[in-house]
Each structure stands twice: as structure tokens, then as C-alpha cells.
Short mmCIF file of C-alpha atoms in Angstrom, two decimals:
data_model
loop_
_atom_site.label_atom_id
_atom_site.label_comp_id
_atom_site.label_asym_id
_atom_site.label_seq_id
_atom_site.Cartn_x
_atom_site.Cartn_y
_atom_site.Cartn_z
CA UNK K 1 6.85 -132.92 -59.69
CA UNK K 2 8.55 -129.97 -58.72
CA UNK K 3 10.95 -130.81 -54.92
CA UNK K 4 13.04 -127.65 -55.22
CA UNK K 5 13.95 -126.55 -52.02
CA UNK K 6 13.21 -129.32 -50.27
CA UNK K 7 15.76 -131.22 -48.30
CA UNK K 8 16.13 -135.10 -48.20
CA UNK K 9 16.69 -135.69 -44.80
CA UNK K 10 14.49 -138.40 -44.25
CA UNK K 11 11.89 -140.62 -45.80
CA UNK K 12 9.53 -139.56 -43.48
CA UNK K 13 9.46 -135.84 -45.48
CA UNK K 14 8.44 -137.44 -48.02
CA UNK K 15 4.95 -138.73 -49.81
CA UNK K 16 4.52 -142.28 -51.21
CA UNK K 17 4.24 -140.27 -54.85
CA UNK K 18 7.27 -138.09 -53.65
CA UNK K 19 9.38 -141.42 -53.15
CA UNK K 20 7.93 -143.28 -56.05
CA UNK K 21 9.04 -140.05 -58.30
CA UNK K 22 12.34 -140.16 -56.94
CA UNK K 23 13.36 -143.99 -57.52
CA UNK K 24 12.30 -143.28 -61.13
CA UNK K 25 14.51 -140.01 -61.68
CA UNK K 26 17.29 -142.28 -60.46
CA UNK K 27 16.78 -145.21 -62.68
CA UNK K 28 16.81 -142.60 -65.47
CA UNK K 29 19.99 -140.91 -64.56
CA UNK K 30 21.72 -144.52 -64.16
CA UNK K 31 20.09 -146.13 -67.89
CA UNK K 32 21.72 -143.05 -68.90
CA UNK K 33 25.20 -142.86 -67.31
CA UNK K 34 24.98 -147.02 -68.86
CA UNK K 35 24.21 -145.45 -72.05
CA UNK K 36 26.87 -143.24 -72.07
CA UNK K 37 24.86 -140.23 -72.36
CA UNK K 38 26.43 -137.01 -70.69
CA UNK K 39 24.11 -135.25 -68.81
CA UNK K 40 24.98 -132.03 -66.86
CA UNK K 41 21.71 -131.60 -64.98
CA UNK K 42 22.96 -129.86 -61.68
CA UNK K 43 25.72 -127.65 -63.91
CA UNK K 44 26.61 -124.66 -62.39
CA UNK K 45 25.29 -125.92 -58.99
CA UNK K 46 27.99 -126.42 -56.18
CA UNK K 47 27.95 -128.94 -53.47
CA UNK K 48 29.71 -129.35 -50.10
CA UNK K 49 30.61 -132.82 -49.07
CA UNK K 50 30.71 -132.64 -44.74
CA UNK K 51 30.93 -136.47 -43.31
CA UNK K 52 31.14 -137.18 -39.50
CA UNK K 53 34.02 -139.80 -40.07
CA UNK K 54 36.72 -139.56 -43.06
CA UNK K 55 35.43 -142.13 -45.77
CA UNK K 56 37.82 -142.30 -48.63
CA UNK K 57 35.39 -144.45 -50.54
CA UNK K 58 31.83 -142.48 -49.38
CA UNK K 59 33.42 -139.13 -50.30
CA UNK K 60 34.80 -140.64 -54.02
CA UNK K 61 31.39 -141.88 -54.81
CA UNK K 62 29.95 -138.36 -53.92
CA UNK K 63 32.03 -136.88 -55.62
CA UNK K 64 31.96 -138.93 -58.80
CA UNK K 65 28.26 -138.89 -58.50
CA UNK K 66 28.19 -134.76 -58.20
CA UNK K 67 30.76 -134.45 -60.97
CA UNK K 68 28.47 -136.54 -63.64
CA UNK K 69 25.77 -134.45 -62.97
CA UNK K 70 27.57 -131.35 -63.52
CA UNK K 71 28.17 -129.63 -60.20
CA UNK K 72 31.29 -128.66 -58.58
CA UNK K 73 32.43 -130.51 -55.44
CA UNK K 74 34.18 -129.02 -52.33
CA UNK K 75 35.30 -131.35 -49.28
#
């Protein structure tokens, strides 16, 4: 299923098949950060972290999350 280029903003964007793809791509990336596998999916993709209130522990877990994927992270 190819969702380049399409934005998650809400579920609402999205088709049942869309969603159901989704939840499946992310039980596969988290079997395989249990596994220990090292996956750089997103590498040489950037990513810009902009929150509405400062959230120490929101912006750690996006970052942590960006970083085992591969892309660069700028707050």
C-alpha cells in the first residue's frame, strides 16, 4: 500500500484498509525493535518535532522513536 505523501492528521483521512495496514506496519516495527533488529527505514529522512506545550517526556519518545528508524530529529 503505497501512503507517500499523505499526511496523518486524522483518522478520518483514512480508509478502514488504510488503518488496518497501518496497525500492522507498527506491530512489525515493534516485534522488531523486541527482537533487536536495527532497522533504518526513514534514514536520511529529517523530522521536525513542533508541540503546542513543552513535553519533556512527548518530545523524548519522538525523538527516540525517529532516531530508531533512522531519521534525524530537530526540536
Amino acid at each position: 500500500m503505497n501512503l507517500k505523501s499523505k499526511n496523518f492528521l486524522t483518522l478520518l483521512d483514512y480508509t478502514s484498509e488504510e488503518i488496518s495496514y497501518l496497525l500492522k506496519l507498527a506491530k512489525t516495527l515493534k516485534a522488531e525493535k523486541k527482537e533487536g533488529t536495527a532497522h533504518q527505514h526513514l534514514k536520511g529522512k529529517n523530522v521536525v518535532l513542533l508541540f503546542q506545550k513543552d513535553s519533556t517526556r512527548t518530545r523524548c519518545a519522538f525523538e527516540a522513536g525517529a532516531y530508531d528508524l533512522g531519521m534525524g530529529v530537530t526540536y
